[in-house]
Structures are given as C-alpha cells and as structure tokens.
Short mmCIF file of C-alpha atoms in Angstrom, two decimals:
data_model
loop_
_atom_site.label_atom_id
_atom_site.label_comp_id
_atom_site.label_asym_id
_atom_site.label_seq_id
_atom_site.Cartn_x
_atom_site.Cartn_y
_atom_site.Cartn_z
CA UNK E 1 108.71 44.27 135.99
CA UNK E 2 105.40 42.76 135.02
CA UNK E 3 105.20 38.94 134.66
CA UNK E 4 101.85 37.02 133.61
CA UNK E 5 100.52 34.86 136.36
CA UNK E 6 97.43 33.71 135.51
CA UNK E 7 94.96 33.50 132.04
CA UNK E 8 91.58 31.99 131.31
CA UNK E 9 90.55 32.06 128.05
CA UNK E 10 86.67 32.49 127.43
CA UNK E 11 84.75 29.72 125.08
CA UNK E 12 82.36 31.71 123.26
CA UNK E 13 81.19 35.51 122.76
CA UNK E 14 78.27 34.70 124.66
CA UNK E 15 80.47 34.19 128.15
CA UNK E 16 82.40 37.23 127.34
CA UNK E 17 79.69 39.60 127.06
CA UNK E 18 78.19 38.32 130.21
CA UNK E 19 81.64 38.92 132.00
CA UNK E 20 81.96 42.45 130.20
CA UNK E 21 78.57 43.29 131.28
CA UNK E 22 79.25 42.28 134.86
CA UNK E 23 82.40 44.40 135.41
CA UNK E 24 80.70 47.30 133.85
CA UNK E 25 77.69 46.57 136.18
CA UNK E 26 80.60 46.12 139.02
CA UNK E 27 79.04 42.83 140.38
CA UNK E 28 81.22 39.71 140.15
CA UNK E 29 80.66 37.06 138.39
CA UNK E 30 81.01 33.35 139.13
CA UNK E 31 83.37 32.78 136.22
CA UNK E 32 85.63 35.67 137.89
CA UNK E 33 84.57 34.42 141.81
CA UNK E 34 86.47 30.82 140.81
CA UNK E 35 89.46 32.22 138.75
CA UNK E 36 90.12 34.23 141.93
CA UNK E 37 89.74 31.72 144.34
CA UNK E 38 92.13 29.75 142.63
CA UNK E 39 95.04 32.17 141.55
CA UNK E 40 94.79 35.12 143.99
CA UNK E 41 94.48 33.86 147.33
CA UNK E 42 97.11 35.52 149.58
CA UNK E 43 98.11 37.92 147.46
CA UNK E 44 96.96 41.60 147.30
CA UNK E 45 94.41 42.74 143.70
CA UNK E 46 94.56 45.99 141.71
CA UNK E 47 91.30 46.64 140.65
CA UNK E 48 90.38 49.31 138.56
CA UNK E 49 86.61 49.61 140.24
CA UNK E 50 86.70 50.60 144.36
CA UNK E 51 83.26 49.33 143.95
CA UNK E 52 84.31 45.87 142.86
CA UNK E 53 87.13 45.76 144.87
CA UNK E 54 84.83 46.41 147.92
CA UNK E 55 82.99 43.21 147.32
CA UNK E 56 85.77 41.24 146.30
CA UNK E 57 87.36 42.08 149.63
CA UNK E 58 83.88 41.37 151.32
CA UNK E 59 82.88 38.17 149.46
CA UNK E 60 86.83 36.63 149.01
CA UNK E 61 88.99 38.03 152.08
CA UNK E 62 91.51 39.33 149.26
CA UNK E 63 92.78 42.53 149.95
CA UNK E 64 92.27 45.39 146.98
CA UNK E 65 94.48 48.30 145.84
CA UNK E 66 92.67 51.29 143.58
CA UNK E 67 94.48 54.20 143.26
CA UNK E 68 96.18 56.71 140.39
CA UNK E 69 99.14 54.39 140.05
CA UNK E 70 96.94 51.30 139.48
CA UNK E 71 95.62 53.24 136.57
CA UNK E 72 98.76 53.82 135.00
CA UNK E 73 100.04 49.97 135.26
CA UNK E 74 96.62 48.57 133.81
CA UNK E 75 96.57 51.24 130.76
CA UNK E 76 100.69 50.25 130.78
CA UNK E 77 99.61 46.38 130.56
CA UNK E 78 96.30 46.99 128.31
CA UNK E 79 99.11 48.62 125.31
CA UNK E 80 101.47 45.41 126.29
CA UNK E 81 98.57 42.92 126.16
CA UNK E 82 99.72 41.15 123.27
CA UNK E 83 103.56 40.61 124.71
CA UNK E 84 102.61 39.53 128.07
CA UNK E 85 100.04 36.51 126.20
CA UNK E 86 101.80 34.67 123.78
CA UNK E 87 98.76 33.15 122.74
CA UNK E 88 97.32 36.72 121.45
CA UNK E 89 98.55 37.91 118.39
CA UNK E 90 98.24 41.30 117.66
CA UNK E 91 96.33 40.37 114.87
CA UNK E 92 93.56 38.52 116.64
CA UNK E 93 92.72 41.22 118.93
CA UNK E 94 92.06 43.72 117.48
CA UNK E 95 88.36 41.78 115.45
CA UNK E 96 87.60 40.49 119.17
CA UNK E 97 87.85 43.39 120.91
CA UNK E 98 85.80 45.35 118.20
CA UNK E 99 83.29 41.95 117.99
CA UNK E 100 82.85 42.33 121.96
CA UNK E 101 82.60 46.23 121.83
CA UNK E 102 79.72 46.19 119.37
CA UNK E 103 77.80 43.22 121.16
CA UNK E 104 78.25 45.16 124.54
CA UNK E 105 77.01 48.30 122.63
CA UNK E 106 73.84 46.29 121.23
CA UNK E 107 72.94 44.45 124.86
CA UNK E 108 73.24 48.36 126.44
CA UNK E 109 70.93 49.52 124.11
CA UNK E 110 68.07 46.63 124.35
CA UNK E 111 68.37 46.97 128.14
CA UNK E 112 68.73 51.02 128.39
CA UNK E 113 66.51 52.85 130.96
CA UNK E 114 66.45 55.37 128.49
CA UNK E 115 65.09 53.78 126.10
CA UNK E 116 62.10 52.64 127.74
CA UNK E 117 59.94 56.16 127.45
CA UNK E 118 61.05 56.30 123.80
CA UNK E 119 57.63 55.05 122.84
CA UNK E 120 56.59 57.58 125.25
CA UNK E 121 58.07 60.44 122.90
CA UNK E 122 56.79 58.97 120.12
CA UNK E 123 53.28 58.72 120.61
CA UNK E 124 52.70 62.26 122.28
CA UNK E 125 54.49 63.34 119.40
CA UNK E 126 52.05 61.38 117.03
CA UNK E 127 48.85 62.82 119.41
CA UNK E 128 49.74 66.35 118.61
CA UNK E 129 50.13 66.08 114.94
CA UNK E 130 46.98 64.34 114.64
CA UNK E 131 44.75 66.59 116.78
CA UNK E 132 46.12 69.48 114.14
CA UNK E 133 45.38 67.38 111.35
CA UNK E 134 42.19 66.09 113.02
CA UNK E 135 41.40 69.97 113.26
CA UNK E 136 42.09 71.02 109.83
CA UNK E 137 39.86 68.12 108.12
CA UNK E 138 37.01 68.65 110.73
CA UNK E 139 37.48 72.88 109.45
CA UNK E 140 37.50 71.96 105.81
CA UNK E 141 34.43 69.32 106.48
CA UNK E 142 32.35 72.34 107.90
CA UNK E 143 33.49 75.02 104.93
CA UNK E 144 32.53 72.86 102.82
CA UNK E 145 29.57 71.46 103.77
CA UNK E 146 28.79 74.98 104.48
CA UNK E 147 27.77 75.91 101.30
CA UNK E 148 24.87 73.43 101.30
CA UNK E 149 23.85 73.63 105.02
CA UNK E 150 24.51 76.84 106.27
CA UNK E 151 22.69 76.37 109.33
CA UNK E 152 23.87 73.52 110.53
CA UNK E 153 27.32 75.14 111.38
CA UNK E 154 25.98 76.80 114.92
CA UNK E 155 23.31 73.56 115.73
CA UNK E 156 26.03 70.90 115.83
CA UNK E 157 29.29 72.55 117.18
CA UNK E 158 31.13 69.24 118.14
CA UNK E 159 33.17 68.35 114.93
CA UNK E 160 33.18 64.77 115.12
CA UNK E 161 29.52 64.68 115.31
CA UNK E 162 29.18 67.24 112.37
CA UNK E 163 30.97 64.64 110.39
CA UNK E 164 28.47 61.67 111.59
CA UNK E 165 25.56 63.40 111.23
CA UNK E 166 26.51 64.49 107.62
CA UNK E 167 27.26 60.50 106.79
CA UNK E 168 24.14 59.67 108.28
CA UNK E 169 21.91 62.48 106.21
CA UNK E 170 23.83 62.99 103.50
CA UNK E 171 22.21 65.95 101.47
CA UNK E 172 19.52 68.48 104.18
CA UNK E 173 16.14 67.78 102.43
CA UNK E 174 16.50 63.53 103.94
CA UNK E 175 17.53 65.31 107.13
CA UNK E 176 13.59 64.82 107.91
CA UNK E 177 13.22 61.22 107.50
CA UNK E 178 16.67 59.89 109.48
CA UNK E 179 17.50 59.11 112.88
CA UNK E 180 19.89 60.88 114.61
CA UNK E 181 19.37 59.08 118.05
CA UNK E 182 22.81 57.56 117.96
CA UNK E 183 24.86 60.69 116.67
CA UNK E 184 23.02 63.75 118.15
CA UNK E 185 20.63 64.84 121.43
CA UNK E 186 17.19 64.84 120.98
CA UNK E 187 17.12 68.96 121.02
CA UNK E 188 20.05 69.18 118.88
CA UNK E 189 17.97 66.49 116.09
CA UNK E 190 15.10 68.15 116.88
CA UNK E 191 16.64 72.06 115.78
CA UNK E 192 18.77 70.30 113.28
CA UNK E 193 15.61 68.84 111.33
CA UNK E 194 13.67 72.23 111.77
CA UNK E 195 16.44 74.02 110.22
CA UNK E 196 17.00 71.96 107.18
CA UNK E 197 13.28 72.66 106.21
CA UNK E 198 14.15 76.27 106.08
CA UNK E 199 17.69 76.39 104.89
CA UNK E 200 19.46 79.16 102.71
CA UNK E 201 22.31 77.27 101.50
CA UNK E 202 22.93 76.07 97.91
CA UNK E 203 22.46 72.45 96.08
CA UNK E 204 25.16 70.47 95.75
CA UNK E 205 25.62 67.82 93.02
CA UNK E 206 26.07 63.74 93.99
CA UNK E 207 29.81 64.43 93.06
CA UNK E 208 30.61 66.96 95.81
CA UNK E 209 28.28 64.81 98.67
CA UNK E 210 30.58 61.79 97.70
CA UNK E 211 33.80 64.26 97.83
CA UNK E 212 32.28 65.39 101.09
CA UNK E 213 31.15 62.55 102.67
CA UNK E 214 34.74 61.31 102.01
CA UNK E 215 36.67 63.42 103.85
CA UNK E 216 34.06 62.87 106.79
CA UNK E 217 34.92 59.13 106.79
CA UNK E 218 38.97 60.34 107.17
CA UNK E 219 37.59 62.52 109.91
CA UNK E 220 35.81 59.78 111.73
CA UNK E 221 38.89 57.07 111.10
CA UNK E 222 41.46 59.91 112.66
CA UNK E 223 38.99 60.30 115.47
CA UNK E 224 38.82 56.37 116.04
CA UNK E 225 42.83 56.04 115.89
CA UNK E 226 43.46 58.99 118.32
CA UNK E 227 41.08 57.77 120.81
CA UNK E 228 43.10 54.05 120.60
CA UNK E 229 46.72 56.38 120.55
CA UNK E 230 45.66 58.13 124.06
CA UNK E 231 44.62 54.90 125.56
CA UNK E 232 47.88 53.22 124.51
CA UNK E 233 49.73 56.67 126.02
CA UNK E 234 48.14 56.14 129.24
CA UNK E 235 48.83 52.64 129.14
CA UNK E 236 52.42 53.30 129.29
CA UNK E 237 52.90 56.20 131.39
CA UNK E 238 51.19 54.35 133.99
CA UNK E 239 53.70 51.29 133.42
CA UNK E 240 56.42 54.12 133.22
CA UNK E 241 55.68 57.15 135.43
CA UNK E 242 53.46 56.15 137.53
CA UNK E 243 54.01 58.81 140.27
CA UNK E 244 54.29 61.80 137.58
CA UNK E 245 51.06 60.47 135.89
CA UNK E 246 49.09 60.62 139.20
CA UNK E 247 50.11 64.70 139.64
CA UNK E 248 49.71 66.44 136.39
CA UNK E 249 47.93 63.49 134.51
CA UNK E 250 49.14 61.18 131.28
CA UNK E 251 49.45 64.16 128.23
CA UNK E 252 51.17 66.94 130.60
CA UNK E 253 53.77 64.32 132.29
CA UNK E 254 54.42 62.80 128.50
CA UNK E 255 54.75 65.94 126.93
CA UNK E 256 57.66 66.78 130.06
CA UNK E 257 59.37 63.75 129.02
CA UNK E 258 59.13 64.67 125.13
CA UNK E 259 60.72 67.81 126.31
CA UNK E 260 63.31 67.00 127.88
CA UNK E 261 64.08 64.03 125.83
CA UNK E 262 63.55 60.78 128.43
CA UNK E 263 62.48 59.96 131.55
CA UNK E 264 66.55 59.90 132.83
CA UNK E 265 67.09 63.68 131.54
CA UNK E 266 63.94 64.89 133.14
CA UNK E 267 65.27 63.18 136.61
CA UNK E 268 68.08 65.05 136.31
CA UNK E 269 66.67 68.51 136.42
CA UNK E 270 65.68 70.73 139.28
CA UNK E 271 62.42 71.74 140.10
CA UNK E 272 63.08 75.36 139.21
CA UNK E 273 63.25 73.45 135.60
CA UNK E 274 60.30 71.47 135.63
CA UNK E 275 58.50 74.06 136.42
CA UNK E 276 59.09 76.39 133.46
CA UNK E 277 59.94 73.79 130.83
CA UNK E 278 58.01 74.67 127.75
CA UNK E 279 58.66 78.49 128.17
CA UNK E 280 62.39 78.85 127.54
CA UNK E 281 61.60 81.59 124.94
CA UNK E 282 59.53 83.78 127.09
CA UNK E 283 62.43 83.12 130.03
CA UNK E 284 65.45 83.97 127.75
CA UNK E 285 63.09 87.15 126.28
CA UNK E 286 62.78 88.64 129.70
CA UNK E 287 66.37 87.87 130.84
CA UNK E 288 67.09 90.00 128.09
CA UNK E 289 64.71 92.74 128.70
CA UNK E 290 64.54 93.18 132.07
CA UNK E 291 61.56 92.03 133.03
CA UNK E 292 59.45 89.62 134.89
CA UNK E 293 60.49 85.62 134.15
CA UNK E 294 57.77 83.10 133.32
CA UNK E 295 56.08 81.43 136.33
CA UNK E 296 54.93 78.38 134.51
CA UNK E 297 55.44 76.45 131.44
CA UNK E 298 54.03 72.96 129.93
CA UNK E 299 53.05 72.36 133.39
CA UNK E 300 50.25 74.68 133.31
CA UNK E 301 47.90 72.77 131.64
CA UNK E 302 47.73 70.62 134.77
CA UNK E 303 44.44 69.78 136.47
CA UNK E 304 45.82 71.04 139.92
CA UNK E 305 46.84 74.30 138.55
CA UNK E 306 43.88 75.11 136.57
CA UNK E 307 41.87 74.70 139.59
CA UNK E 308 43.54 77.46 141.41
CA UNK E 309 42.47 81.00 140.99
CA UNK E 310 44.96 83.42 138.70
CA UNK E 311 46.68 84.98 141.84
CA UNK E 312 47.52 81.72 143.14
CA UNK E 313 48.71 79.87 140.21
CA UNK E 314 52.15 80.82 139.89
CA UNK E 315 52.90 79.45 143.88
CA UNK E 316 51.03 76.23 142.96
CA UNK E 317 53.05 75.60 140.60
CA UNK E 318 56.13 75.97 142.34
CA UNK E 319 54.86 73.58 144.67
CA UNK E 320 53.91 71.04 142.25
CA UNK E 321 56.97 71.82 140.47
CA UNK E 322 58.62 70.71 143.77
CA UNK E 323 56.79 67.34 143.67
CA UNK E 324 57.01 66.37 140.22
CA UNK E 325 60.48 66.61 140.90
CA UNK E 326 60.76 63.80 143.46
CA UNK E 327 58.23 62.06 141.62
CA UNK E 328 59.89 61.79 138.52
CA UNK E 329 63.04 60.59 140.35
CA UNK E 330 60.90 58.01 141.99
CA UNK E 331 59.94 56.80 138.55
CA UNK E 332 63.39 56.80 136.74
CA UNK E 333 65.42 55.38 139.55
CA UNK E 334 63.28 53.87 142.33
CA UNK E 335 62.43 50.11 142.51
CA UNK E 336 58.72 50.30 143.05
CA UNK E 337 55.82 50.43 140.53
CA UNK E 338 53.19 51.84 142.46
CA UNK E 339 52.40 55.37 142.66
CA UNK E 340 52.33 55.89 146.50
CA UNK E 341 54.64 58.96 146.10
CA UNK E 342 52.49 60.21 143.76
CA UNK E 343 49.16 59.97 145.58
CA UNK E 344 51.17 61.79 148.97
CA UNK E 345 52.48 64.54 146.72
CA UNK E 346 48.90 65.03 145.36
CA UNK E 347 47.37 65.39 148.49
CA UNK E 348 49.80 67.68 149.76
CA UNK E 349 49.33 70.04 146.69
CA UNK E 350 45.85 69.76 147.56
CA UNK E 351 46.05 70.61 151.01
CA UNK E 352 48.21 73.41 149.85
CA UNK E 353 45.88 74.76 147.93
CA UNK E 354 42.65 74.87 150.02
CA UNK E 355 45.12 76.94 152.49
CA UNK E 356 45.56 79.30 149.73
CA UNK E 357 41.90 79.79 149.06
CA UNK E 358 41.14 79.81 152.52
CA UNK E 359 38.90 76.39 153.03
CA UNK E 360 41.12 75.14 155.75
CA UNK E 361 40.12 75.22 159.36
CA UNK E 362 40.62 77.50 161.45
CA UNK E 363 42.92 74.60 163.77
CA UNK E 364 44.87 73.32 160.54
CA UNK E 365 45.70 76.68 159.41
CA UNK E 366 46.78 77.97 163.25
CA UNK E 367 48.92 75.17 163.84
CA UNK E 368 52.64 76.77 163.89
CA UNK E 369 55.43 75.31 161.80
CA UNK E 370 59.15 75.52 161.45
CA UNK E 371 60.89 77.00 164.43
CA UNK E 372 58.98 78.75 167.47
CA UNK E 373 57.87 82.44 166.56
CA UNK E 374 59.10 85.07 168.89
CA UNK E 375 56.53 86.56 171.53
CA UNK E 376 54.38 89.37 170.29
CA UNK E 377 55.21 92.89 171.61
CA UNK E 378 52.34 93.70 174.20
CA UNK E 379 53.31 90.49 176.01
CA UNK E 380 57.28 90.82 175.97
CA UNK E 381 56.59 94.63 177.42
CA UNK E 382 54.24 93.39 180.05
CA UNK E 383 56.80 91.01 180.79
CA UNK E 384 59.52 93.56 181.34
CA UNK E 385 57.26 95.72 183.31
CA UNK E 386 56.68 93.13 185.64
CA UNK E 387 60.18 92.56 186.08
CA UNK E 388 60.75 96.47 186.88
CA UNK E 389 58.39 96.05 189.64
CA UNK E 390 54.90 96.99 188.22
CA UNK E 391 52.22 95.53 188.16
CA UNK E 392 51.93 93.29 184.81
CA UNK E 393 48.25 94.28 184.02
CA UNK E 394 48.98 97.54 185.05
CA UNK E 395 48.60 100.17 182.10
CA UNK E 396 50.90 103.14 182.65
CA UNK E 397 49.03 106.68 182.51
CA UNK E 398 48.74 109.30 179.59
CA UNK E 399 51.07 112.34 180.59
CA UNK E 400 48.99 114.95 178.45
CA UNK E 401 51.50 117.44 180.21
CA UNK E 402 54.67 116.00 178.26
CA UNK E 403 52.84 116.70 174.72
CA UNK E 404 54.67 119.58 172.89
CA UNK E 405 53.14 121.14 170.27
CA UNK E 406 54.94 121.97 167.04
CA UNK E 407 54.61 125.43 165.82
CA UNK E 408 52.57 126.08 162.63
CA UNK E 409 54.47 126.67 159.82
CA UNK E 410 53.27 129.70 157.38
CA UNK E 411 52.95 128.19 153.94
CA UNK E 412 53.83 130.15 150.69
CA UNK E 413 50.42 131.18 149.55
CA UNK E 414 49.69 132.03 153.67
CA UNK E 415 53.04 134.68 153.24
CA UNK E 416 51.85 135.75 149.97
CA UNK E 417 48.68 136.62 150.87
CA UNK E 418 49.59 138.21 153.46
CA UNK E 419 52.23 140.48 151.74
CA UNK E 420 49.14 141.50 149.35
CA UNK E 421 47.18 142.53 152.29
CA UNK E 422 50.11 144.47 153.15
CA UNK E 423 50.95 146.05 150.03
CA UNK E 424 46.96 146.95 149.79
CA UNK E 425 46.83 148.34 152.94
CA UNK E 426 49.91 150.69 152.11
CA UNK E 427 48.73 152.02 148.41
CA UNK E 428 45.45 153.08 150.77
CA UNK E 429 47.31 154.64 152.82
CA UNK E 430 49.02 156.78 150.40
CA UNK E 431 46.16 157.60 148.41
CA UNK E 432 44.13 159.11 151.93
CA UNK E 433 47.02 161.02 152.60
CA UNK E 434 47.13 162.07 148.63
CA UNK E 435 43.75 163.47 148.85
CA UNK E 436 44.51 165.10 152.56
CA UNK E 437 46.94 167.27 150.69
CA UNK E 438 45.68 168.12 147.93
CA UNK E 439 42.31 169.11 150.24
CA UNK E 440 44.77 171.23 152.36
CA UNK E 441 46.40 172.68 149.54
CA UNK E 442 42.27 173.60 147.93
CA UNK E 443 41.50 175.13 151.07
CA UNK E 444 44.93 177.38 151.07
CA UNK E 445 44.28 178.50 147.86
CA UNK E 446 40.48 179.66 148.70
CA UNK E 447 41.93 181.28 151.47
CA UNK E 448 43.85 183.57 149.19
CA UNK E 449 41.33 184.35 146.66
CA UNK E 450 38.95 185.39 149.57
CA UNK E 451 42.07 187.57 150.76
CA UNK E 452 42.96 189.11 147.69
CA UNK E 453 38.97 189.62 146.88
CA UNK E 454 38.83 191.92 150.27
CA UNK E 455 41.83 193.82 149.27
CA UNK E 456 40.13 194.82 146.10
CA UNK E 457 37.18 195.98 147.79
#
C-alpha cells in the first residue's frame, strides 16, 4: 500500500524548471536538500537516478534504493498521481505538466552543446556557395569584357584584380593615362598598358561598360563579404575547436563538423571515420566492386597532408586521422579552451612525418620502441656455439667434400636434337650401304658380259 507522506508545492514555473533541470542534470538542489532534511531522515529513498542517489547518500547520510522494482512503483505512483494528492485534479495536471515540458524543452535548447557549432555549419555552408558564385561572376566579368580587351585575359589572371582594374580604366584606350599602383604590379601595369595600345578586341558602347562595370562592383562586394565571412569562421572555430583548428586548420575542421552535422556527432566517431569522411561514395563504390577503399576524404585538403609526398599520404593521414580524433573529443567534452592537445598532436604528426621522409637523425630514428626485439641470428648462433664448447668467434670450416652435385638434366630440345643426329646418321648409313650394293651388283654384271664376250670368241 502506498500512502503520501510528504508534498511541497512549487510557487512559480520559474522554481520548477530550475528543479526539473537539476534532476535531469542529477545534482541536487537546495529546494530538494531542505525538503529531505526535513521529511526523510531515518528512513530509506527510492530514487530513480543511482547517480543522485549517490550524492544524496554522500551529502545527507540517507540511505538510497535504485533498482527494477523501484521503477515499477514510481511509473505505478506517476499514473496514481492525482489520487494520492488531493490537491491535484486531474484536470490541472495535465496544462502544467505540458507548460513545464515545453519550458524544459526551450531552456535545453538555448543551453545545447550542440547547438553551439550551428553557426559553424552555417557559415562554411555560406563560404562555399559564395566562392561558386564568386567564380561564376568573376568568369562572366572576363567573357565579357573579353570582347573589348582580349589581351588583358592572360596579363591579369587574378579575378578580383581583373574586376578592379576594369573599374579603374574603364574602356582600354584610358588604360594609358591611369594608375594602377594600387590594383596591379608595376610589370603587370606596365604589360597591361603596352597591350591596350595594340589591342584586337572590339568597341563597346557606354551601355555595355556600365553593364560591365556593374557586375565588377558585385564581384568586388562578394569578394569584400567573403573575406569578413572567413574571418568570422575562424573566429569561432577557434572559440569552438580549438584543438581541431590547430591540426587541419579553420575550413577543413568546419567543413568535418558540417559533415557530420555538430561538433557532438563528430566526437562520437572513430578515427577510421574521420579519416574518410567526405568519400562515402568512392568507399561504398569499391565495397561493391572489389576493390581498393579510399585512404582519405575531406581531410585531405589539410596542410599536414599536402606536405607529404604521394606515397606517404595515405599513412599520414591515418595518423592525423588518429589525432583529430582525440582532439575533437577534447573540444566537445573537455573543460579547457586552449589548444594544448592540439599543438602536441601537431608536433607529433610532424615528427611523424620527417621519419617518413627520412630527415630524422640517425639517434631518433634508432631508438627502439614497443617491446624488446629478439636477437639477430649471427649472434643467437654464436651464442649456442659457445655453449657447445667452441670457440664463439670461431667460424666453422667449408667441407667442399660434403657438396653433391646434381646430375644435369637433358632438356627437350637437348633429346630432340639429339634424336635428329641420330636419325641423320642412320638414313647415311643406309644410303652408303645402298650404293655398296648396287656397286657390287655393277661389277657382277660386267663380270658376265666379259664372260659371255670370251665364249663368243
């Protein structure tokens, strides 16, 4: 049987947010510290939280139960709330507990880790779409200019000074008479002016220059605001991420966090993660074929990795992989602001990396690590022999008695020439004794003739 013992009603919404936000927090409160003081001494508490239990049986001395059956009674008295208070209607609590719900909801949101980087997302995601748009005005500026100043396309190759330097000239025959000192080098005027005298391009009318000129201004003004977007970006990642900054610098480690959504998510995956995120296509492609899987994804573009040389990169990335890893847990759940784990990790990758390319010296790079390497061959059987009774710097003798030989195997062509000789040899044969016969049988016949001759005479 369940009886009510004690109830404290709170004033306000205010005082029961604060004690909702404390219990989900499990820290006690000083509201709840003084209602148990004063009903629940001597007695034994089912809590719900073993957390909160824990300190109320460190801070009060009041032992705490939390177990399955303690569940079952508080979801038991939760359904029976409004019997158990007589105060409570039914009616009443259902609009408070949805009022408190929605204020708890709104206080977890202002106050979310996660929604710290949001502005993070945001303005990476803002930086890319105006470096393409940036890059499709600055393209259009120099087709269409073009047609006027052909020339002018392979002098001045950076596009935001294309765009100044055609505000500052407007049409190429006052190219001769206006300063470019501010805009352009002094070779780059100086080739600039010489080519305008000799130009192939067409007019233009004051119509197109003032079309022109004013897409150059919204290439100048996109220029401006990017510049003032990055140094907001890097303003906050080193507020945010200070450690992940430090290792693969502001617009890789915001472009991870973009990725994998916040700051929280990315903490949460292994560096076998970080390291390809970005190239989950090419992964799930050679899953599916067969073949090699990426080594590398977003977090190629880092400085440390574009350092290395191609046949290196994929291990130093694993390695900064590694690091970003514990870096961005650092960030998303450590206490500190600075970037000390950061700087370490860096230098390690470093360090790593100079052993790859072989600029350590000699005494860094000989210095054994890990467990104790076995003892190389020569010396374990000099050892051995010294046990045996010889001499240990004795070297035994070269028996060139106990070498054997193998017999030479006849190859195919060996036997077939051979078997040609042979077959030669007997066709000769035949033919000699051929010609013996038929000699013997000549001479037999002569015989006769010279017989039968002296018979007639």
């Amino acid at each position: 049987m369940v009886k009510l013992k004690a109830f404290s009603r709170f004033d306000n919404t205010t005082e029961a947010l604060a004690a909702a936000t404390a219990l989900v927090d499990s820290k006690l409160s000083k509201d709840l510290k003084k209602f148990l003081k004063k009903h629940a001494e001597g007695d034994t508490l089912a809590v719900l939280d073993a957390k909160l239990g824990g300190i109320i049986k460190e801070k009060l001395s009041i032992p705490c139960v939390h177990n399955s059956a303690i569940q079952e009674l508080a979801r038991g008295v939760r359904a029976q709330l409004g019997g158990l208070i007589s105060e409570l209607g039914t009616a009443d609590l259902r609009p408070m507990s949805l009022g408190l719900s929605h204020s708890l909801s709104r206080y977890k949101l202002k106050f979310s880790p996660e929604k710290v980087d949001t502005m993070i997302v945001q303005a990476i995601g803002l930086l890319d779409d105006l470096d393409k748009e940036l890059n499709t005005y600055a393209m259009r500026v120099r087709e269409w200019y073009g047609w006027h100043f052909p020339e002018m396309t392979k002098i001045v190759s950076d596009n935001i000074h294309y765009a100044k330097a055609i505000k500052a000239m407007g049409t190429r025959d006052r190219a001769a008479g206006v300063d470019f000192s501010g805009v352009l080098e002094a070779d780059v005027e100086e080739a600039l002016k010489a080519a305008a005298q000799i130009s192939m391009g067409t007019e233009i009318s004051g119509e197109d220059l003032e079309n022109i000129l004013a897409l150059c201004d919204q290439v100048i003004e996109l220029s401006e605001y990017r510049g003032q977007l990055f140094d907001y970006l890097k303003s906050r990642m080193a507020a945010v991420a200070p450690n992940l900054t430090v290792l693969v610098g502001e617009l890789v480690g915001a472009r991870l966090i973009a990725h994998a959504g916040s700051l929280i998510s990315l903490a949460k995956q292994p560096a076998s993660t970080v390291q390809i995120l970005g190239a989950e296509k090419a992964l799930f492609r050679a899953l599916k074929t067969k073949h090699e899987t990426p080594k590398y994804g977003l977090i190629y573009h880092a400085s440390l990795i574009g350092q290395s040389q191609p046949k290196h990169k994929g291990k130093i990335s694993r390695v900064l992989a590694a690091k970003c890893a514990l870096a961005i847990r650092v960030d998303a759940l450590g206490d500190t602001t600075d970037a000390t784990v950061g700087t370490e990790a860096r230098a390690k990758v470093e360090a790593r990396l100079r052993q790859l390319e072989g600029r350590t010296l000699a005494s860094e790079a000989g210095k054994p690590r890990g467990k104790a390497q076995p003892a190389s061959y020569e010396a374990t059987k000099q050892a051995a022999a010294g046990v045996g009774g010889l001499a240990a710097g004795a070297a035994k003798a070269y028996n060139a008695d106990a070498d054997v030989v193998a017999p030479a195997k006849e190859t195919k062509k060996k036997k077939d020439k051979e078997a040609a000789n042979g077959d030669a040899a007997a066709k000769a044969d035949k033919k000699d004794k051929k010609k013996r016969k038929a000699e013997a049988e000549g001479g037999d016949k002569s015989a006769e003739k010279k017989k039968k001759k002296k018979k007639d005479a």
